[in-house]
Short mmCIF file of C-alpha atoms in Angstrom, two decimals:
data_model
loop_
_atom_site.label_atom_id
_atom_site.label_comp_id
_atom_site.label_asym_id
_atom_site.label_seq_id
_atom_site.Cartn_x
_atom_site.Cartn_y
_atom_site.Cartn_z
CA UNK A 2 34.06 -96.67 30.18
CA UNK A 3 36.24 -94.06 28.73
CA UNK A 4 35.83 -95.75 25.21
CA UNK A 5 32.19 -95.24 25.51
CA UNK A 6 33.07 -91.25 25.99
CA UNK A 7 35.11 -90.95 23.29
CA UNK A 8 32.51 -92.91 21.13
CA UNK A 9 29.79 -90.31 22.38
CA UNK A 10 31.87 -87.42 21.73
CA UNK A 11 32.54 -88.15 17.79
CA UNK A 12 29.10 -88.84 17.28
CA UNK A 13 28.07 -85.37 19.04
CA UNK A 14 30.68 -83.74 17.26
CA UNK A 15 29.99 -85.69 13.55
CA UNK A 16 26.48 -84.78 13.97
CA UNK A 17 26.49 -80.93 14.95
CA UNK A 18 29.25 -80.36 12.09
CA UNK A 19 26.55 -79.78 9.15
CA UNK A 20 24.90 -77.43 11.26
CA UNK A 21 27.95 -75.64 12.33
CA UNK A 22 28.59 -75.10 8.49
CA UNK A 23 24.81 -73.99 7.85
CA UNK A 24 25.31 -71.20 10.84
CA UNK A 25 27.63 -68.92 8.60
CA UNK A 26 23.87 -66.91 7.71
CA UNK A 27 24.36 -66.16 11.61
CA UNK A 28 26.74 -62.59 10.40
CA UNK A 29 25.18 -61.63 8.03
CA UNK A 30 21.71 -61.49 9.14
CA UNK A 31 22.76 -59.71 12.02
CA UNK A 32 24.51 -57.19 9.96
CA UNK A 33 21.53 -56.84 7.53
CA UNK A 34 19.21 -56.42 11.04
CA UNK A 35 21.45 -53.99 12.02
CA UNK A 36 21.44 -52.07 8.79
CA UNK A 37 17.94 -52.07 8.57
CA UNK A 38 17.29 -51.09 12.30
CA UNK A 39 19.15 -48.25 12.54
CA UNK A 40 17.56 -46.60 9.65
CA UNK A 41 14.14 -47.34 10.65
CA UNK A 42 14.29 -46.68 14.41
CA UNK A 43 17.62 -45.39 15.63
CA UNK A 44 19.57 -47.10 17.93
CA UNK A 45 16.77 -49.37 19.87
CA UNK A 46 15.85 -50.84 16.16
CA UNK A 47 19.99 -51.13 15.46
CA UNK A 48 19.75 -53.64 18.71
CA UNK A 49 16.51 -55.04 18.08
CA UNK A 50 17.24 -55.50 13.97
CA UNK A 51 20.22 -57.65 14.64
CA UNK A 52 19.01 -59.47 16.77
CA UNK A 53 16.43 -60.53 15.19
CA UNK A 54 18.48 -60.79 11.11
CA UNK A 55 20.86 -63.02 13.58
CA UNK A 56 17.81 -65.55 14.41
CA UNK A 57 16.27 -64.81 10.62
CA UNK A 58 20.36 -65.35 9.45
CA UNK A 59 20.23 -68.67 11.55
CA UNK A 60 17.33 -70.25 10.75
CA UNK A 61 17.83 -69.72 6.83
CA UNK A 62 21.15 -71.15 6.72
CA UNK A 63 19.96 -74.05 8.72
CA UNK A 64 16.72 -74.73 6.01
CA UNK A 65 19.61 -73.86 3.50
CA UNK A 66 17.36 -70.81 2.29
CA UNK A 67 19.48 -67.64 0.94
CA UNK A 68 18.85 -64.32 -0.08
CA UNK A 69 16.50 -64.78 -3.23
CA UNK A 70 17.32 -62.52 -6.69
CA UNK A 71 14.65 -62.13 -8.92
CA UNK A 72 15.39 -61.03 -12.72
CA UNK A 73 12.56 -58.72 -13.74
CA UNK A 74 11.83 -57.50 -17.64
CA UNK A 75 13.08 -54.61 -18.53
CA UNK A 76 12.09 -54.10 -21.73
CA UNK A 77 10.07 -51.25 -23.08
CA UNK A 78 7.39 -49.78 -21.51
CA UNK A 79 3.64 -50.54 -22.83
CA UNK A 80 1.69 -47.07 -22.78
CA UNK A 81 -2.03 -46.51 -22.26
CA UNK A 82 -2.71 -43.56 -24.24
CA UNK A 83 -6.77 -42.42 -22.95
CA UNK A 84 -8.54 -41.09 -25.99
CA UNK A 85 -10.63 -38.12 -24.74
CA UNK A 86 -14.09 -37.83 -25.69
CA UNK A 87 -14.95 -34.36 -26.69
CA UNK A 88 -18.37 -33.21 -26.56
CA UNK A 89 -19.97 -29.86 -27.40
CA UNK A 90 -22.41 -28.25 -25.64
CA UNK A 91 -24.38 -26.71 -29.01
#
């Protein structure tokens, strides 16, 4: 019987450690949350915002999702010039 327990507990154990791993999002979506929060609504939105970037931060380490960078082109500028149309009035 106890064999049986021991065998149950290292599969249990085997199977949650992947998702243990993928849970380190957990912090830091609750620190983003709280960042964001606080600035948009105070001190409810500091509570509500990590709470929420902690569910946000969980769920996207456990689809193995991360904070996306995007390179943008930042070369020169392309300017419209508008050629005005002058009329006369003679």
């Amino acid at each position: 019987m106890r064999s049986y327990s021991v065998f149950a507990a290292v599969l249990v154990a085997a199977l949650a450690s992947p998702l243990a791993a993928k849970a380190q999002g957990i912090p830091d979506g609750v620190a983003h949350g709280t960042y964001v929060g606080w600035g948009m609504a105070g001190p409810v939105g500091w509570v509500v915002g990590g709470a929420v970037g902690g569910v946000i931060g969980g769920v996207e380490g456990l689809f193995g999702f991360g904070p996306a960078y995007a390179a943008y082109w930042e070369g020169p500028r392309a300017y419209h010039h508008r050629r005005w149309a002058r009329h006369s009035s003679s």
